[in-house]
CSV table of C-alpha atoms in Angstrom, one decimal:
chain,number,residue,atom,x,y,z
A,1,UNK,CA,0.0,0.0,0.0
A,2,UNK,CA,2.9,2.3,0.8
A,3,UNK,CA,4.4,1.7,-2.6
A,4,UNK,CA,1.2,2.8,-4.3
A,5,UNK,CA,0.5,5.9,-2.2
A,6,UNK,CA,4.1,7.1,-1.9
A,7,UNK,CA,6.1,7.9,1.2
A,8,UNK,CA,4.5,9.0,4.5
A,9,UNK,CA,3.3,12.6,4.6
A,10,UNK,CA,5.8,13.8,7.1
A,11,UNK,CA,8.8,12.2,5.3
A,12,UNK,CA,8.1,14.0,2.0
A,13,UNK,CA,7.5,17.3,3.6
A,14,UNK,CA,10.6,17.0,5.7
A,15,UNK,CA,12.7,16.4,2.5
A,16,UNK,CA,11.2,19.4,0.7
A,17,UNK,CA,11.6,21.9,3.6
A,18,UNK,CA,15.0,20.7,4.8
A,19,UNK,CA,17.0,23.0,2.6
A,20,UNK,CA,15.1,26.3,3.4
A,21,UNK,CA,15.5,25.5,7.1
A,22,UNK,CA,19.2,25.7,6.7
A,23,UNK,CA,19.6,28.3,4.0
A,24,UNK,CA,17.6,31.0,5.7
A,25,UNK,CA,19.5,30.8,9.0
A,26,UNK,CA,22.8,30.8,7.1
A,27,UNK,CA,21.8,34.0,5.2
A,28,UNK,CA,20.5,35.7,8.3
A,29,UNK,CA,23.7,34.8,10.2
A,30,UNK,CA,25.9,36.2,7.5
A,31,UNK,CA,23.9,39.4,7.4
A,32,UNK,CA,24.0,39.8,11.2
A,33,UNK,CA,27.7,39.4,11.3
A,34,UNK,CA,28.2,41.7,8.4
A,35,UNK,CA,26.4,44.5,10.2
A,36,UNK,CA,27.3,44.0,13.8
A,37,UNK,CA,31.1,43.6,13.3
A,38,UNK,CA,31.2,47.3,12.8
A,39,UNK,CA,29.0,48.1,15.8
A,40,UNK,CA,29.6,48.2,19.6
A,41,UNK,CA,29.5,45.2,21.8
A,42,UNK,CA,26.3,46.6,23.5
A,43,UNK,CA,24.6,46.7,20.2
A,44,UNK,CA,25.4,43.1,19.5
A,45,UNK,CA,24.2,42.1,23.0
A,46,UNK,CA,20.9,43.9,22.4
A,47,UNK,CA,20.4,42.2,19.1
A,48,UNK,CA,21.1,38.8,20.7
A,49,UNK,CA,18.6,39.4,23.5
A,50,UNK,CA,16.0,40.7,21.1
A,51,UNK,CA,16.3,37.6,18.9
A,52,UNK,CA,16.0,35.4,21.9
A,53,UNK,CA,12.9,37.3,23.1
A,54,UNK,CA,11.3,37.0,19.6
A,55,UNK,CA,12.0,33.3,19.6
A,56,UNK,CA,10.0,32.6,22.8
A,57,UNK,CA,6.6,33.2,21.3
A,58,UNK,CA,7.5,31.0,18.3
A,59,UNK,CA,8.5,28.2,20.8
A,60,UNK,CA,5.2,28.7,22.7
A,61,UNK,CA,3.2,28.6,19.4
A,62,UNK,CA,5.1,25.5,18.3
A,63,UNK,CA,4.3,23.6,21.5
A,64,UNK,CA,0.6,24.8,21.4
A,65,UNK,CA,0.4,23.4,17.8
A,66,UNK,CA,1.5,20.0,18.8
A,67,UNK,CA,5.1,20.3,17.9
A,68,UNK,CA,4.7,19.9,14.2
A,69,UNK,CA,7.2,22.6,13.4
A,70,UNK,CA,9.9,20.5,15.1
A,71,UNK,CA,9.4,17.9,12.4
A,72,UNK,CA,10.1,20.5,9.7
A,73,UNK,CA,6.4,21.1,8.7
A,74,UNK,CA,5.3,24.7,8.6
A,75,UNK,CA,7.1,28.1,8.7
A,76,UNK,CA,7.6,28.2,12.5
A,77,UNK,CA,10.6,25.9,12.3
A,78,UNK,CA,12.4,28.1,9.8
A,79,UNK,CA,11.6,31.3,11.8
A,80,UNK,CA,12.8,29.7,15.0
A,81,UNK,CA,16.0,28.5,13.4
A,82,UNK,CA,16.6,32.0,12.0
A,83,UNK,CA,16.1,33.7,15.3
A,84,UNK,CA,18.3,31.2,17.2
A,85,UNK,CA,21.1,31.6,14.7
A,86,UNK,CA,20.9,35.4,14.7
A,87,UNK,CA,21.0,35.4,18.5
A,88,UNK,CA,24.0,33.1,18.5
A,89,UNK,CA,25.9,35.1,15.9
A,90,UNK,CA,25.1,38.4,17.6
A,91,UNK,CA,26.3,37.1,20.9
A,92,UNK,CA,29.6,35.8,19.4
A,93,UNK,CA,30.2,39.1,17.6
A,94,UNK,CA,29.5,41.0,20.8
A,95,UNK,CA,32.1,38.9,22.7
A,96,UNK,CA,34.7,39.5,19.9
A,97,UNK,CA,34.0,43.3,19.8
A,98,UNK,CA,34.2,43.5,23.6
A,99,UNK,CA,37.5,41.6,23.7
A,100,UNK,CA,39.0,43.7,20.9
A,101,UNK,CA,38.0,47.0,22.6
A,102,UNK,CA,39.0,46.3,26.2
A,103,UNK,CA,42.2,45.3,28.0
A,104,UNK,CA,45.7,46.6,28.5
A,105,UNK,CA,46.5,46.8,24.8
A,106,UNK,CA,43.3,48.8,24.0
A,107,UNK,CA,44.2,51.1,26.9
A,108,UNK,CA,47.7,51.7,25.5
A,109,UNK,CA,46.2,52.3,22.0
A,110,UNK,CA,43.8,54.9,23.4
A,111,UNK,CA,46.7,56.8,25.0
A,112,UNK,CA,49.0,56.2,22.0
A,113,UNK,CA,51.5,54.9,24.5
A,114,UNK,CA,54.8,53.1,23.7
A,115,UNK,CA,55.6,49.7,25.1
A,116,UNK,CA,57.9,46.7,24.8
A,117,UNK,CA,55.9,43.5,24.2
A,118,UNK,CA,56.1,39.9,23.1
A,119,UNK,CA,53.9,38.7,20.2
A,120,UNK,CA,53.3,35.6,18.1
A,121,UNK,CA,53.3,36.1,14.3
A,122,UNK,CA,50.0,34.8,12.9
A,123,UNK,CA,50.6,35.3,9.2
A,124,UNK,CA,53.4,35.9,6.7
A,125,UNK,CA,54.8,39.5,6.6
A,126,UNK,CA,53.5,41.3,3.6
A,127,UNK,CA,55.8,43.9,2.0
A,128,UNK,CA,54.4,47.4,1.4
A,129,UNK,CA,55.0,49.4,-1.7
A,130,UNK,CA,57.1,52.4,-1.1
A,131,UNK,CA,55.6,55.7,-2.3
A,132,UNK,CA,58.6,58.0,-2.3
A,133,UNK,CA,60.1,59.5,0.8
A,134,UNK,CA,63.7,59.5,2.0
A,135,UNK,CA,63.7,56.0,3.5
A,136,UNK,CA,64.5,53.2,1.1
A,137,UNK,CA,64.1,50.4,3.7
A,138,UNK,CA,61.6,47.7,3.0
A,139,UNK,CA,58.5,48.0,5.1
A,140,UNK,CA,56.1,45.3,6.1
A,141,UNK,CA,52.6,44.7,7.5
A,142,UNK,CA,52.7,41.8,10.0
A,143,UNK,CA,49.6,40.3,11.6
A,144,UNK,CA,50.4,39.2,15.2
A,145,UNK,CA,48.9,38.3,18.5
A,146,UNK,CA,50.3,40.2,21.6
A,147,UNK,CA,50.7,37.8,24.5
A,148,UNK,CA,52.8,39.9,26.9
A,149,UNK,CA,53.2,43.7,27.2
A,150,UNK,CA,55.5,45.7,29.3
A,151,UNK,CA,54.6,49.4,29.3
A,152,UNK,CA,57.6,51.7,28.9
A,153,UNK,CA,58.2,53.6,32.1
A,154,UNK,CA,58.5,56.9,30.2
A,155,UNK,CA,55.0,56.6,28.7
A,156,UNK,CA,52.1,58.5,30.3
A,157,UNK,CA,51.1,56.5,33.3
A,158,UNK,CA,53.8,53.9,32.6
A,159,UNK,CA,54.8,51.6,35.5
A,160,UNK,CA,57.0,49.2,33.6
A,161,UNK,CA,55.0,46.2,34.7
A,162,UNK,CA,54.4,43.1,32.5
A,163,UNK,CA,50.9,41.9,31.7
A,164,UNK,CA,50.0,38.6,30.0
A,165,UNK,CA,47.1,38.6,27.5
A,166,UNK,CA,46.0,37.7,24.0
A,167,UNK,CA,45.2,40.6,21.6
A,168,UNK,CA,45.2,40.6,17.8
A,169,UNK,CA,47.2,43.5,16.3
A,170,UNK,CA,48.8,44.7,13.1
A,171,UNK,CA,52.5,45.5,13.2
A,172,UNK,CA,53.9,48.2,10.8
A,173,UNK,CA,57.6,47.6,10.6
A,174,UNK,CA,60.6,48.3,8.4
A,175,UNK,CA,63.8,46.3,7.7
A,176,UNK,CA,64.8,43.1,6.0
A,177,UNK,CA,64.8,41.3,9.3
A,178,UNK,CA,61.0,41.0,9.1
A,179,UNK,CA,60.9,39.3,5.8
A,180,UNK,CA,62.0,35.8,7.0
A,181,UNK,CA,59.6,35.6,9.9
A,182,UNK,CA,57.2,32.6,9.8
A,183,UNK,CA,53.8,32.2,11.5
A,184,UNK,CA,53.9,30.9,15.1
A,185,UNK,CA,57.3,32.5,15.7
A,186,UNK,CA,57.5,34.4,19.0
A,187,UNK,CA,59.2,37.9,18.9
A,188,UNK,CA,59.9,40.8,21.2
A,189,UNK,CA,59.6,44.3,19.8
A,190,UNK,CA,59.0,47.9,20.9
A,191,UNK,CA,56.5,50.3,19.4
A,192,UNK,CA,53.8,52.8,19.7
A,193,UNK,CA,50.2,51.6,19.9
A,194,UNK,CA,47.4,53.3,17.8
A,195,UNK,CA,43.7,52.5,17.8
A,196,UNK,CA,42.4,50.3,14.9
A,197,UNK,CA,39.4,51.1,12.8
A,198,UNK,CA,36.0,49.7,14.0
A,199,UNK,CA,34.9,46.6,12.1
A,200,UNK,CA,38.3,45.0,12.0
A,201,UNK,CA,38.2,43.2,15.3
A,202,UNK,CA,41.8,44.4,15.9
A,203,UNK,CA,42.8,45.7,19.3
A,204,UNK,CA,45.5,48.0,17.9
A,205,UNK,CA,47.9,49.0,15.2
A,206,UNK,CA,51.5,49.1,16.3
A,207,UNK,CA,54.2,51.3,14.8
A,208,UNK,CA,57.3,49.2,15.5
A,209,UNK,CA,60.7,50.7,16.2
A,210,UNK,CA,63.7,48.6,15.3
A,211,UNK,CA,64.1,45.0,14.3
A,212,UNK,CA,62.4,42.1,16.0
A,213,UNK,CA,64.1,40.0,18.6
A,214,UNK,CA,63.3,36.4,17.9
A,215,UNK,CA,62.4,34.5,21.1
A,216,UNK,CA,61.4,31.2,19.5
A,217,UNK,CA,61.3,29.3,16.3
A,218,UNK,CA,58.1,28.3,14.4
A,219,UNK,CA,56.2,25.1,15.1
A,220,UNK,CA,57.3,22.0,13.2
A,221,UNK,CA,54.2,22.3,11.0
A,222,UNK,CA,55.0,25.9,10.0
A,223,UNK,CA,58.7,25.0,9.6
A,224,UNK,CA,57.8,22.3,7.1
A,225,UNK,CA,55.3,24.6,5.3
A,226,UNK,CA,58.0,27.3,5.1
A,227,UNK,CA,60.5,24.9,3.7
A,228,UNK,CA,58.1,23.8,1.0
A,229,UNK,CA,57.3,27.4,0.1
A,230,UNK,CA,61.0,28.3,0.0
A,231,UNK,CA,61.7,25.2,-2.2
A,232,UNK,CA,59.0,26.2,-4.7
A,233,UNK,CA,60.5,29.7,-4.9
A,234,UNK,CA,63.9,28.2,-5.4
A,235,UNK,CA,62.7,25.8,-8.1
A,236,UNK,CA,61.1,28.7,-10.0
A,237,UNK,CA,64.4,30.6,-10.3
A,238,UNK,CA,65.1,28.8,-13.6
A,239,UNK,CA,62.3,30.8,-15.2
A,240,UNK,CA,62.8,34.3,-16.7
A,241,UNK,CA,62.9,37.2,-14.2
A,242,UNK,CA,59.3,38.3,-14.8
A,243,UNK,CA,57.9,34.8,-14.6
A,244,UNK,CA,59.7,33.2,-11.6
A,245,UNK,CA,57.5,34.8,-9.1
A,246,UNK,CA,54.3,33.7,-10.9
A,247,UNK,CA,54.6,30.0,-10.2
A,248,UNK,CA,54.6,30.2,-6.4
A,249,UNK,CA,51.7,32.7,-6.7
A,250,UNK,CA,49.5,30.4,-8.8
A,251,UNK,CA,50.3,27.3,-6.7
A,252,UNK,CA,50.3,28.4,-3.1
A,253,UNK,CA,49.4,32.2,-3.3
A,254,UNK,CA,53.0,33.2,-2.4
A,255,UNK,CA,53.4,36.6,-4.2
A,256,UNK,CA,56.6,37.7,-2.3
A,257,UNK,CA,58.8,37.2,-5.4
A,258,UNK,CA,56.2,38.3,-8.0
A,259,UNK,CA,57.3,41.1,-10.3
A,260,UNK,CA,55.5,44.4,-9.6
A,261,UNK,CA,54.7,45.0,-13.3
A,262,UNK,CA,53.3,41.5,-13.6
A,263,UNK,CA,51.1,42.2,-10.6
A,264,UNK,CA,49.9,45.4,-12.2
A,265,UNK,CA,49.2,43.6,-15.5
A,266,UNK,CA,47.2,40.9,-13.7
A,267,UNK,CA,45.1,43.6,-11.9
A,268,UNK,CA,44.5,45.5,-15.0
A,269,UNK,CA,43.4,42.4,-16.9
A,270,UNK,CA,41.1,41.4,-14.0
A,271,UNK,CA,43.0,38.2,-13.3
A,272,UNK,CA,44.2,38.9,-9.8
A,273,UNK,CA,41.9,36.1,-8.5
A,274,UNK,CA,44.3,33.6,-10.1
A,275,UNK,CA,47.0,34.4,-7.6
A,276,UNK,CA,44.6,33.8,-4.6
A,277,UNK,CA,44.3,30.2,-3.4
A,278,UNK,CA,40.7,29.1,-3.6
A,279,UNK,CA,38.6,26.0,-4.3
A,280,UNK,CA,40.3,25.2,-7.6
A,281,UNK,CA,43.6,24.7,-5.9
A,282,UNK,CA,42.1,22.5,-3.2
A,283,UNK,CA,40.1,20.5,-5.8
A,284,UNK,CA,43.4,19.6,-7.5
A,285,UNK,CA,45.0,18.5,-4.3
A,286,UNK,CA,41.9,16.5,-3.1
A,287,UNK,CA,41.6,14.9,-6.6
A,288,UNK,CA,45.2,13.8,-6.6
A,289,UNK,CA,44.8,12.4,-3.1
A,290,UNK,CA,41.6,10.5,-4.0
A,291,UNK,CA,43.3,9.1,-7.2
A,292,UNK,CA,46.3,7.9,-5.3
A,293,UNK,CA,44.0,6.3,-2.7
A,294,UNK,CA,42.0,4.6,-5.4
A,295,UNK,CA,45.2,3.2,-7.0
A,296,UNK,CA,46.3,1.7,-3.6
A,297,UNK,CA,42.8,0.1,-3.2
A,298,UNK,CA,41.6,2.1,-0.1
A,299,UNK,CA,38.0,2.0,0.7
A,300,UNK,CA,35.7,5.0,0.1
A,301,UNK,CA,35.7,6.4,3.7
A,302,UNK,CA,39.5,6.2,3.8
A,303,UNK,CA,39.8,8.0,0.5
A,304,UNK,CA,37.6,10.8,1.9
A,305,UNK,CA,39.8,11.0,5.0
A,306,UNK,CA,42.9,11.1,2.9
A,307,UNK,CA,41.5,13.9,0.8
A,308,UNK,CA,40.6,15.9,3.9
A,309,UNK,CA,44.1,15.5,5.4
A,310,UNK,CA,45.7,16.5,2.1
A,311,UNK,CA,43.5,19.7,1.9
A,312,UNK,CA,44.4,20.6,5.6
A,313,UNK,CA,48.1,20.3,4.9
A,314,UNK,CA,47.8,22.3,1.7
A,315,UNK,CA,45.9,25.0,3.7
A,316,UNK,CA,48.8,25.2,6.1
A,317,UNK,CA,51.3,25.6,3.3
A,318,UNK,CA,49.1,28.1,1.4
A,319,UNK,CA,48.2,30.0,4.7
A,320,UNK,CA,44.6,30.0,5.9
A,321,UNK,CA,43.3,33.1,4.3
A,322,UNK,CA,39.5,33.6,4.2
A,323,UNK,CA,39.2,32.1,0.7
A,324,UNK,CA,41.3,29.1,1.7
A,325,UNK,CA,39.3,28.5,4.8
A,326,UNK,CA,36.0,28.6,2.9
A,327,UNK,CA,37.4,26.2,0.3
A,328,UNK,CA,38.8,23.9,3.0
A,329,UNK,CA,35.5,23.7,4.9
A,330,UNK,CA,33.4,23.2,1.7
A,331,UNK,CA,35.9,20.5,0.5
A,332,UNK,CA,35.7,18.7,3.8
A,333,UNK,CA,31.9,18.7,3.8
A,334,UNK,CA,32.0,17.4,0.2
A,335,UNK,CA,34.5,14.7,1.1
A,336,UNK,CA,32.4,13.7,4.2
A,337,UNK,CA,29.3,13.5,2.0
A,338,UNK,CA,31.0,11.3,-0.6
A,339,UNK,CA,32.7,9.1,2.1
A,340,UNK,CA,29.4,8.4,3.8
A,341,UNK,CA,27.3,8.2,0.6
A,342,UNK,CA,25.1,11.2,1.5
A,343,UNK,CA,25.7,13.7,-1.2
A,344,UNK,CA,22.1,14.8,-2.0
A,345,UNK,CA,21.7,18.3,-0.7
A,346,UNK,CA,24.4,20.7,-1.7
A,347,UNK,CA,22.6,23.7,-0.3
A,348,UNK,CA,22.3,22.2,3.1
A,349,UNK,CA,26.1,21.5,3.2
A,350,UNK,CA,26.8,25.1,2.0
A,351,UNK,CA,24.5,26.5,4.7
A,352,UNK,CA,26.2,24.5,7.4
A,353,UNK,CA,29.6,25.7,6.1
A,354,UNK,CA,28.5,29.4,6.3
A,355,UNK,CA,27.1,29.0,9.8
A,356,UNK,CA,30.3,27.3,11.0
A,357,UNK,CA,32.6,29.9,9.5
A,358,UNK,CA,30.6,32.9,10.8
A,359,UNK,CA,30.5,31.4,14.3
A,360,UNK,CA,34.2,30.6,14.2
A,361,UNK,CA,35.3,34.0,12.9
A,362,UNK,CA,32.6,36.7,12.4
A,363,UNK,CA,35.0,39.0,10.5
A,364,UNK,CA,34.9,36.5,7.6
A,365,UNK,CA,31.5,38.1,6.8
A,366,UNK,CA,33.4,41.1,5.6
A,367,UNK,CA,36.4,39.3,4.1
A,368,UNK,CA,36.4,38.4,0.4
A,369,UNK,CA,39.5,36.3,0.2
A,370,UNK,CA,42.5,38.4,1.0
A,371,UNK,CA,44.9,37.5,3.7
A,372,UNK,CA,44.7,39.7,6.9
A,373,UNK,CA,47.7,41.9,6.0
A,374,UNK,CA,46.5,42.5,2.4
A,375,UNK,CA,43.0,43.3,3.7
A,376,UNK,CA,44.4,45.9,6.1
A,377,UNK,CA,46.6,47.4,3.4
A,378,UNK,CA,43.8,47.7,1.0
A,379,UNK,CA,41.8,49.7,3.5
A,380,UNK,CA,44.4,52.0,5.1
A,381,UNK,CA,47.8,52.3,3.3
A,382,UNK,CA,48.8,54.0,0.1
A,383,UNK,CA,50.2,52.0,-2.7
A,384,UNK,CA,50.0,51.1,-6.3
A,385,UNK,CA,47.0,48.9,-6.1
A,386,UNK,CA,48.9,45.7,-6.8
A,387,UNK,CA,48.0,42.6,-4.9
A,388,UNK,CA,51.4,42.1,-3.4
A,389,UNK,CA,51.9,45.5,-1.9
A,390,UNK,CA,49.7,47.8,0.1
A,391,UNK,CA,47.1,48.9,-2.3
A,392,UNK,CA,44.9,51.9,-1.8
A,393,UNK,CA,41.2,51.4,-1.5
A,394,UNK,CA,38.0,52.9,-0.2
A,395,UNK,CA,37.3,52.4,3.4
A,396,UNK,CA,34.3,50.3,4.3
A,397,UNK,CA,31.7,52.5,6.0
A,398,UNK,CA,30.3,51.1,9.2
A,399,UNK,CA,26.5,51.1,9.5
A,400,UNK,CA,26.9,52.0,13.2
A,401,UNK,CA,28.2,55.3,14.6
A,402,UNK,CA,32.0,55.3,15.0
A,403,UNK,CA,33.4,55.6,18.5
A,404,UNK,CA,35.7,58.6,19.2
A,405,UNK,CA,39.4,57.6,18.8
A,406,UNK,CA,42.7,59.1,18.2
A,407,UNK,CA,43.9,59.3,14.6
A,408,UNK,CA,45.5,56.1,13.3
A,409,UNK,CA,48.3,56.1,10.8
A,410,UNK,CA,47.2,56.1,7.2
A,411,UNK,CA,50.7,55.4,5.8
A,412,UNK,CA,53.9,54.8,7.7
A,413,UNK,CA,57.2,54.3,6.1
């Protein structure tokens, strides 16, 4: 009888409404993070409380209706999912904004004080394009995480005491000593703290004085990744001068040796996206891993696991920029679906990926693929507009009122 009349009523409806119940919360979460990242922590907390308050009547209506919405039938389930996800994202954003705007580093930035501090490099130093001036030293933008700060006794209110913390900053430095730094290296430097722009979830921008004092080497994973990147750069030296930097850029997004004229040509031709690691690169890596696993006779779940491991390692080598993180998570979801034999609903997988990324790092809602240093350069520093330097670009306008702050440096060299 079931074969003649089709599947049960609840089962068919659940299959039809499964995708909207995930797509709508994902879109609402992305929009919430996009707006609230540029607002104050109190605004995010108010939005979270308002979303939770609006969800209570929906829950009450669902229970009064016999709980049908919990089985995916009706619009109440979708509305409830949207409100819960908005509340969760708003709460996470509020916590991030509060953490970035408070603490000893934020206090130093508010007073534009100088300090000696220890930091961990979180991404490769990105060289900035020089725009004239007397200094011919190479200057760099270095994303880092401050873990200990010792305020200079000569600063206003300085006591010379050390404080341990964790605060994300951007270091503006000059000198060739910065070029060879790798992520996870611990350094000690001196500099003046300046407030960062709202919407960046940075605690401060630091104008560094002098070279870094290296306190520790990179982790073994970053050491291997750095060796592979250096080997690729060395292997490309057999190519002509204007081409030798293109190979590392296309393979792992390493544009440190890319010719400036080639960068400008790529930008003018609208091909800058080719030098940004994305899903195409990870698809090649995952495909090669699956092919190798198939030749060796591994079962389907093991092939999927090998593909995920290969993509994770490639992400470490290519550096986890926003575009790489998105591609990694989508590739992992795809590999999991293929390994378990459940590859029917691509929109559901995409929605789960968006939700995970936004909750993990809300600033990804405003990132379109550039590494942190390049994103900061494109918003604040003057340059030629090439992907490898510090291009000039329009500032993103925050939808919320900007808090009073001292002027941050627009270009430092």
